Amino acid sequence: EPEVTQTPSHQVTQMGQEVILRCVPISNHLYFYWYRQILGQKVEFLVSFYNNEISEKSEIFDDQFSVERPDGSNFTLKIRSTKLEDSAMYFCASDDQRGSQPQHFGDGTRLSIL
Amino acid sequence: SQQGEEDPQALSIQEGENATMNCSYKTSINNLQWYRQNSGRGLVHLILIRSNEREKHSGRLRVTLDTSKKSSSLLITASRAADTASYFCATTRNDYKLSFGAGTTVTVRA
């Protein structure tokens, strides 16, 4: 069964550094999402992306965050200047028919900011 | 916020028993989905129930949805040790983003 894959599985970065989290969504999917889960807390929506543009973003997704689909297969989340509070699991998801089909999640990237 | 809220927060059962967990939400929804998360892993989709549906089955899983009470339940029958995980409900509205609850941690004892 096709899967959403995320790399790296664990990223350790110094505060203030830029980080790029990578995702390869399922190939025929059209809608892409990033979520995050701070340790012990709920999974929170960050951003949705369709047709090469952001569909919606949450309050968390401020100017430090950006997303890109550079080559038709990868979907990246960039955090420009990381803060301690950015430490979390970041999940990528995709689906092919928004609202009527489930979103498929990757295994996540654990981001640790030192 | 229309996030789902699950109860109980934690559930410990014997292998072979049934596990039931509930989810409540605040506003009208497009659909409600249940996910499982094993420790340190990603979210695995279990079942999706649309707002015009009342009950769905998938293997040992049974999900109900009561839109008048804004609640859903997930029943796992004949539980196995491999069912040990956290279970989350997540709702979508017309914006299609998932709003997750805090989850129920299920421990199945052998």
PDB file of C-alpha atoms in Angstrom:
ATOM      1  CA  GLU A   1       0.000   0.000   0.000  1.00  0.00           C
ATOM      2  CA  PRO A   2       1.380   3.471  -0.859  1.00  0.00           C
ATOM      3  CA  GLU A   3       2.770   5.410   2.072  1.00  0.00           C
ATOM      4  CA  VAL A   4       3.655   8.941   3.016  1.00  0.00           C
ATOM      5  CA  THR A   5       7.367   9.048   3.815  1.00  0.00           C
ATOM      6  CA  GLN A   6       9.132  11.637   5.909  1.00  0.00           C
ATOM      7  CA  THR A   7      12.810  12.405   6.369  1.00  0.00           C
ATOM      8  CA  PRO A   8      14.697  12.674   8.558  1.00  0.00           C
ATOM      9  CA  SER A   9      13.099  10.667  11.350  1.00  0.00           C
ATOM     10  CA  HIS A  10      14.943  12.769  13.934  1.00  0.00           C
ATOM     11  CA  GLN A  11      16.485  16.215  13.516  1.00  0.00           C
ATOM     12  CA  VAL A  12      18.519  17.975  16.179  1.00  0.00           C
ATOM     13  CA  THR A  13      19.178  21.660  15.545  1.00  0.00           C
ATOM     14  CA  GLN A  14      20.586  24.617  17.426  1.00  0.00           C
ATOM     15  CA  MET A  15      18.141  27.379  18.282  1.00  0.00           C
ATOM     16  CA  GLY A  16      18.116  30.042  15.597  1.00  0.00           C
ATOM     17  CA  GLN A  17      19.097  27.681  12.822  1.00  0.00           C
ATOM     18  CA  GLU A  18      16.979  26.937   9.798  1.00  0.00           C
ATOM     19  CA  VAL A  19      15.539  23.479   9.375  1.00  0.00           C
ATOM     20  CA  ILE A  20      13.815  21.780   6.446  1.00  0.00           C
ATOM     21  CA  LEU A  21      11.580  18.785   6.994  1.00  0.00           C
ATOM     22  CA  ARG A  22      10.850  16.658   3.978  1.00  0.00           C
ATOM     23  CA  CYS A  23       7.858  14.614   2.951  1.00  0.00           C
ATOM     24  CA  VAL A  24       6.970  12.522  -0.058  1.00  0.00           C
ATOM     25  CA  PRO A  25       3.166  12.309  -0.201  1.00  0.00           C
ATOM     26  CA  ILE A  26       1.309   9.463  -1.887  1.00  0.00           C
ATOM     27  CA  SER A  27       1.834   9.964  -5.608  1.00  0.00           C
ATOM     28  CA  ASN A  28      -1.731  10.528  -6.835  1.00  0.00           C
ATOM     29  CA  HIS A  29      -2.740  12.716  -3.911  1.00  0.00           C
ATOM     30  CA  LEU A  30      -3.469  16.368  -4.458  1.00  0.00           C
ATOM     31  CA  TYR A  31      -3.899  17.809  -0.974  1.00  0.00           C
ATOM     32  CA  PHE A  32      -1.043  18.082   1.480  1.00  0.00           C
ATOM     33  CA  TYR A  33      -0.859  18.968   5.147  1.00  0.00           C
ATOM     34  CA  TRP A  34       1.566  19.538   7.977  1.00  0.00           C
ATOM     35  CA  TYR A  35       0.630  18.912  11.599  1.00  0.00           C
ATOM     36  CA  ARG A  36       2.705  18.970  14.733  1.00  0.00           C
ATOM     37  CA  GLN A  37       2.466  17.260  18.113  1.00  0.00           C
ATOM     38  CA  ILE A  38       4.310  18.727  21.052  1.00  0.00           C
ATOM     39  CA  LEU A  39       5.200  16.001  23.549  1.00  0.00           C
ATOM     40  CA  GLY A  40       2.146  15.062  25.604  1.00  0.00           C
ATOM     41  CA  GLN A  41      -0.177  17.396  23.714  1.00  0.00           C
ATOM     42  CA  LYS A  42      -2.740  17.180  20.931  1.00  0.00           C
ATOM     43  CA  VAL A  43      -1.913  16.938  17.267  1.00  0.00           C
ATOM     44  CA  GLU A  44      -2.277  20.457  15.866  1.00  0.00           C
ATOM     45  CA  PHE A  45      -2.928  21.561  12.308  1.00  0.00           C
ATOM     46  CA  LEU A  46      -0.286  23.818  10.780  1.00  0.00           C
ATOM     47  CA  VAL A  47      -1.021  24.252   7.089  1.00  0.00           C
ATOM     48  CA  SER A  48      -2.786  22.778   4.080  1.00  0.00           C
ATOM     49  CA  PHE A  49      -1.539  23.035   0.505  1.00  0.00           C
ATOM     50  CA  TYR A  50      -3.225  22.481  -2.830  1.00  0.00           C
ATOM     51  CA  ASN A  51      -2.437  23.434  -6.397  1.00  0.00           C
ATOM     52  CA  ASN A  52       0.906  24.912  -5.384  1.00  0.00           C
ATOM     53  CA  GLU A  53      -0.458  27.292  -2.852  1.00  0.00           C
ATOM     54  CA  ILE A  54      -1.441  27.398   0.793  1.00  0.00           C
ATOM     55  CA  SER A  55      -5.158  26.682   1.295  1.00  0.00           C
ATOM     56  CA  GLU A  56      -5.251  27.419   4.971  1.00  0.00           C
ATOM     57  CA  LYS A  57      -2.853  27.972   7.825  1.00  0.00           C
ATOM     58  CA  SER A  58      -3.199  28.087  11.575  1.00  0.00           C
ATOM     59  CA  GLU A  59      -2.042  30.762  14.012  1.00  0.00           C
ATOM     60  CA  ILE A  60       1.019  28.631  14.711  1.00  0.00           C
ATOM     61  CA  PHE A  61       2.131  28.931  11.080  1.00  0.00           C
ATOM     62  CA  ASP A  62       3.708  32.366  11.345  1.00  0.00           C
ATOM     63  CA  ASP A  63       6.303  34.073   9.155  1.00  0.00           C
ATOM     64  CA  GLN A  64       8.992  31.690  10.390  1.00  0.00           C
ATOM     65  CA  PHE A  65       7.289  28.824   8.598  1.00  0.00           C
ATOM     66  CA  SER A  66       7.018  28.147   4.881  1.00  0.00           C
ATOM     67  CA  VAL A  67       6.027  25.221   2.703  1.00  0.00           C
ATOM     68  CA  GLU A  68       7.021  24.264  -0.780  1.00  0.00           C
ATOM     69  CA  ARG A  69       6.448  21.573  -3.335  1.00  0.00           C
ATOM     70  CA  PRO A  70       9.665  22.046  -5.288  1.00  0.00           C
ATOM     71  CA  ASP A  71       9.567  19.191  -7.763  1.00  0.00           C
ATOM     72  CA  GLY A  72       6.152  17.554  -7.956  1.00  0.00           C
ATOM     73  CA  SER A  73       6.974  14.806  -5.486  1.00  0.00           C
ATOM     74  CA  ASN A  74       8.488  16.376  -2.367  1.00  0.00           C
ATOM     75  CA  PHE A  75       6.589  18.583   0.053  1.00  0.00           C
ATOM     76  CA  THR A  76       8.767  20.496   2.489  1.00  0.00           C
ATOM     77  CA  LEU A  77       8.256  22.459   5.676  1.00  0.00           C
ATOM     78  CA  LYS A  78      10.892  25.079   6.461  1.00  0.00           C
ATOM     79  CA  ILE A  79      11.328  26.761   9.797  1.00  0.00           C
ATOM     80  CA  ARG A  80      13.515  29.772   9.217  1.00  0.00           C
ATOM     81  CA  SER A  81      14.856  30.537  12.696  1.00  0.00           C
ATOM     82  CA  THR A  82      13.995  27.775  15.125  1.00  0.00           C
ATOM     83  CA  LYS A  83      12.934  28.389  18.706  1.00  0.00           C
ATOM     84  CA  LEU A  84      12.970  26.014  21.660  1.00  0.00           C
ATOM     85  CA  GLU A  85       9.182  25.777  21.493  1.00  0.00           C
ATOM     86  CA  ASP A  86       9.369  24.408  17.945  1.00  0.00           C
ATOM     87  CA  SER A  87      10.513  21.093  19.430  1.00  0.00           C
ATOM     88  CA  ALA A  88       7.808  18.606  18.469  1.00  0.00           C
ATOM     89  CA  MET A  89       6.889  15.737  16.173  1.00  0.00           C
ATOM     90  CA  TYR A  90       5.985  17.059  12.749  1.00  0.00           C
ATOM     91  CA  PHE A  91       3.644  14.983  10.633  1.00  0.00           C
ATOM     92  CA  CYS A  92       3.000  15.270   6.938  1.00  0.00           C
ATOM     93  CA  ALA A  93      -0.304  14.020   5.508  1.00  0.00           C
ATOM     94  CA  SER A  94      -1.960  13.797   2.124  1.00  0.00           C
ATOM     95  CA  ASP A  95      -5.280  12.852   0.611  1.00  0.00           C
ATOM     96  CA  ASP A  96      -6.811  12.723  -2.843  1.00  0.00           C
ATOM     97  CA  GLN A  97     -10.343  13.855  -2.271  1.00  0.00           C
ATOM     98  CA  ARG A  98     -10.592  16.437   0.424  1.00  0.00           C
ATOM     99  CA  GLY A  99     -13.229  15.782   2.997  1.00  0.00           C
ATOM    100  CA  SER A 100     -14.448  12.430   1.775  1.00  0.00           C
ATOM    101  CA  GLN A 101     -11.292  10.374   2.055  1.00  0.00           C
ATOM    102  CA  PRO A 102      -8.975   9.902   4.997  1.00  0.00           C
ATOM    103  CA  GLN A 103      -5.737  11.760   5.327  1.00  0.00           C
ATOM    104  CA  HIS A 104      -2.728   9.452   5.268  1.00  0.00           C
ATOM    105  CA  PHE A 105       0.076  10.321   7.641  1.00  0.00           C
ATOM    106  CA  GLY A 106       3.789   9.739   7.591  1.00  0.00           C
ATOM    107  CA  ASP A 107       5.706   8.472  10.617  1.00  0.00           C
ATOM    108  CA  GLY A 108       6.799  11.980  11.479  1.00  0.00           C
ATOM    109  CA  THR A 109      10.034  13.855  12.094  1.00  0.00           C
ATOM    110  CA  ARG A 110      11.033  14.413  15.684  1.00  0.00           C
ATOM    111  CA  LEU A 111      12.521  17.913  15.821  1.00  0.00           C
ATOM    112  CA  SER A 112      14.649  18.723  18.852  1.00  0.00           C
ATOM    113  CA  ILE A 113      15.838  22.312  19.298  1.00  0.00           C
ATOM    114  CA  LEU A 114      18.792  22.806  21.619  1.00  0.00           C
TER     115      LEU A 114
ATOM    116  CA  SER B   1     -12.938  25.296  18.868  1.00  0.00           C
ATOM    117  CA  GLN B   2     -14.515  22.225  17.328  1.00  0.00           C
ATOM    118  CA  GLN B   3     -11.828  19.857  18.520  1.00  0.00           C
ATOM    119  CA  GLY B   4     -12.842  16.415  19.618  1.00  0.00           C
ATOM    120  CA  GLU B   5     -12.374  15.456  23.206  1.00  0.00           C
ATOM    121  CA  GLU B   6     -11.984  11.801  24.073  1.00  0.00           C
ATOM    122  CA  ASP B   7     -12.825   9.971  27.218  1.00  0.00           C
ATOM    123  CA  PRO B   8     -11.560   8.166  29.069  1.00  0.00           C
ATOM    124  CA  GLN B   9      -8.014   9.510  28.959  1.00  0.00           C
ATOM    125  CA  ALA B  10      -6.689   6.042  29.692  1.00  0.00           C
ATOM    126  CA  LEU B  11      -8.113   2.551  29.564  1.00  0.00           C
ATOM    127  CA  SER B  12      -6.589  -0.729  30.733  1.00  0.00           C
ATOM    128  CA  ILE B  13      -8.260  -3.982  29.740  1.00  0.00           C
ATOM    129  CA  GLN B  14      -7.562  -7.690  29.599  1.00  0.00           C
ATOM    130  CA  GLU B  15      -6.866  -9.334  26.270  1.00  0.00           C
ATOM    131  CA  GLY B  16     -10.117 -10.540  24.763  1.00  0.00           C
ATOM    132  CA  GLU B  17     -12.233  -7.829  26.371  1.00  0.00           C
ATOM    133  CA  ASN B  18     -13.880  -5.013  24.458  1.00  0.00           C
ATOM    134  CA  ALA B  19     -12.607  -1.447  24.628  1.00  0.00           C
ATOM    135  CA  THR B  20     -14.930   1.512  24.214  1.00  0.00           C
ATOM    136  CA  MET B  21     -13.868   5.127  23.987  1.00  0.00           C
ATOM    137  CA  ASN B  22     -15.900   8.227  23.315  1.00  0.00           C
ATOM    138  CA  CYS B  23     -15.342  11.475  21.515  1.00  0.00           C
ATOM    139  CA  SER B  24     -17.300  14.700  21.790  1.00  0.00           C
ATOM    140  CA  TYR B  25     -17.027  17.798  19.629  1.00  0.00           C
ATOM    141  CA  LYS B  26     -18.477  21.263  19.623  1.00  0.00           C
ATOM    142  CA  THR B  27     -19.615  22.334  16.162  1.00  0.00           C
ATOM    143  CA  SER B  28     -21.136  20.755  13.067  1.00  0.00           C
ATOM    144  CA  ILE B  29     -18.792  18.523  11.117  1.00  0.00           C
ATOM    145  CA  ASN B  30     -18.197  17.154   7.635  1.00  0.00           C
ATOM    146  CA  ASN B  31     -16.834  13.857   8.876  1.00  0.00           C
ATOM    147  CA  LEU B  32     -15.189  12.276  11.901  1.00  0.00           C
ATOM    148  CA  GLN B  33     -12.170  10.016  11.711  1.00  0.00           C
ATOM    149  CA  TRP B  34     -10.456   7.747  14.214  1.00  0.00           C
ATOM    150  CA  TYR B  35      -6.694   7.264  14.202  1.00  0.00           C
ATOM    151  CA  ARG B  36      -4.328   5.025  16.133  1.00  0.00           C
ATOM    152  CA  GLN B  37      -0.839   6.014  17.211  1.00  0.00           C
ATOM    153  CA  ASN B  38       1.653   3.521  18.524  1.00  0.00           C
ATOM    154  CA  SER B  39       4.287   5.000  20.796  1.00  0.00           C
ATOM    155  CA  GLY B  40       6.658   7.229  18.850  1.00  0.00           C
ATOM    156  CA  ARG B  41       5.056   6.439  15.526  1.00  0.00           C
ATOM    157  CA  GLY B  42       2.767   8.147  13.052  1.00  0.00           C
ATOM    158  CA  LEU B  43      -0.992   8.231  12.909  1.00  0.00           C
ATOM    159  CA  VAL B  44      -2.683   5.269  11.300  1.00  0.00           C
ATOM    160  CA  HIS B  45      -6.131   5.879   9.901  1.00  0.00           C
ATOM    161  CA  LEU B  46      -8.731   3.442  11.231  1.00  0.00           C
ATOM    162  CA  ILE B  47     -12.140   4.540  10.045  1.00  0.00           C
ATOM    163  CA  LEU B  48     -13.982   7.553   8.646  1.00  0.00           C
ATOM    164  CA  ILE B  49     -17.656   8.205   9.300  1.00  0.00           C
ATOM    165  CA  ARG B  50     -19.515  10.908   7.444  1.00  0.00           C
ATOM    166  CA  SER B  51     -21.938  13.279   9.133  1.00  0.00           C
ATOM    167  CA  ASN B  52     -24.918  11.573   7.484  1.00  0.00           C
ATOM    168  CA  GLU B  53     -23.870   8.122   8.704  1.00  0.00           C
ATOM    169  CA  ARG B  54     -24.712   6.643  12.093  1.00  0.00           C
ATOM    170  CA  GLU B  55     -22.602   3.526  12.306  1.00  0.00           C
ATOM    171  CA  LYS B  56     -19.681   1.896  10.513  1.00  0.00           C
ATOM    172  CA  HIS B  57     -17.803  -1.335  10.946  1.00  0.00           C
ATOM    173  CA  SER B  58     -14.337  -2.340   9.929  1.00  0.00           C
ATOM    174  CA  GLY B  59     -13.110  -5.714  11.138  1.00  0.00           C
ATOM    175  CA  ARG B  60     -13.113  -5.586  14.948  1.00  0.00           C
ATOM    176  CA  LEU B  61     -13.874  -1.874  14.967  1.00  0.00           C
ATOM    177  CA  ARG B  62     -17.292  -0.335  15.312  1.00  0.00           C
ATOM    178  CA  VAL B  63     -17.830   3.408  15.185  1.00  0.00           C
ATOM    179  CA  THR B  64     -21.029   5.259  15.944  1.00  0.00           C
ATOM    180  CA  LEU B  65     -21.855   8.891  15.350  1.00  0.00           C
ATOM    181  CA  ASP B  66     -24.632  10.870  17.008  1.00  0.00           C
ATOM    182  CA  THR B  67     -24.691  14.327  15.471  1.00  0.00           C
ATOM    183  CA  SER B  68     -27.521  15.464  17.748  1.00  0.00           C
ATOM    184  CA  LYS B  69     -25.272  14.846  20.752  1.00  0.00           C
ATOM    185  CA  LYS B  70     -22.098  15.763  18.856  1.00  0.00           C
ATOM    186  CA  SER B  71     -20.458  12.563  19.940  1.00  0.00           C
ATOM    187  CA  SER B  72     -18.892   9.416  18.555  1.00  0.00           C
ATOM    188  CA  SER B  73     -17.740   6.149  20.020  1.00  0.00           C
ATOM    189  CA  LEU B  74     -15.117   3.638  18.962  1.00  0.00           C
ATOM    190  CA  LEU B  75     -15.512   0.040  20.046  1.00  0.00           C
ATOM    191  CA  ILE B  76     -12.694  -2.449  19.643  1.00  0.00           C
ATOM    192  CA  THR B  77     -13.950  -5.982  20.136  1.00  0.00           C
ATOM    193  CA  ALA B  78     -11.911  -8.961  21.313  1.00  0.00           C
ATOM    194  CA  SER B  79      -8.879  -6.809  22.039  1.00  0.00           C
ATOM    195  CA  ARG B  80      -5.334  -8.027  21.466  1.00  0.00           C
ATOM    196  CA  ALA B  81      -2.000  -6.921  22.901  1.00  0.00           C
ATOM    197  CA  ALA B  82      -1.248  -5.317  19.526  1.00  0.00           C
ATOM    198  CA  ASP B  83      -4.183  -2.950  20.062  1.00  0.00           C
ATOM    199  CA  THR B  84      -2.169  -1.194  22.780  1.00  0.00           C
ATOM    200  CA  ALA B  85      -1.864   2.371  21.465  1.00  0.00           C
ATOM    201  CA  SER B  86      -3.322   5.850  21.706  1.00  0.00           C
ATOM    202  CA  TYR B  87      -6.554   6.438  19.843  1.00  0.00           C
ATOM    203  CA  PHE B  88      -7.584   9.838  18.553  1.00  0.00           C
ATOM    204  CA  CYS B  89     -10.748  11.161  17.046  1.00  0.00           C
ATOM    205  CA  ALA B  90     -10.438  13.987  14.554  1.00  0.00           C
ATOM    206  CA  THR B  91     -13.149  16.042  12.957  1.00  0.00           C
ATOM    207  CA  THR B  92     -13.269  18.023   9.749  1.00  0.00           C
ATOM    208  CA  ARG B  93     -15.547  20.812   8.681  1.00  0.00           C
ATOM    209  CA  ASN B  94     -15.698  22.412   5.266  1.00  0.00           C
ATOM    210  CA  ASP B  95     -12.095  23.561   5.606  1.00  0.00           C
ATOM    211  CA  TYR B  96     -11.026  19.877   5.683  1.00  0.00           C
ATOM    212  CA  LYS B  97      -8.234  20.308   8.216  1.00  0.00           C
ATOM    213  CA  LEU B  98      -8.302  17.717  10.962  1.00  0.00           C
ATOM    214  CA  SER B  99      -8.984  18.883  14.508  1.00  0.00           C
ATOM    215  CA  PHE B 100      -7.751  16.259  16.937  1.00  0.00           C
ATOM    216  CA  GLY B 101      -8.752  15.389  20.457  1.00  0.00           C
ATOM    217  CA  ALA B 102      -6.292  14.616  23.229  1.00  0.00           C
ATOM    218  CA  GLY B 103      -6.659  10.883  22.735  1.00  0.00           C
ATOM    219  CA  THR B 104      -7.350   7.779  24.785  1.00  0.00           C
ATOM    220  CA  THR B 105      -4.401   5.609  25.774  1.00  0.00           C
ATOM    221  CA  VAL B 106      -5.400   1.950  25.646  1.00  0.00           C
ATOM    222  CA  THR B 107      -3.351  -0.749  27.332  1.00  0.00           C
ATOM    223  CA  VAL B 108      -4.278  -4.350  26.619  1.00  0.00           C
ATOM    224  CA  ARG B 109      -2.892  -6.750  29.236  1.00  0.00           C
ATOM    225  CA  ALA B 110      -1.983 -10.258  28.156  1.00  0.00           C
TER     226      ALA B 110
END
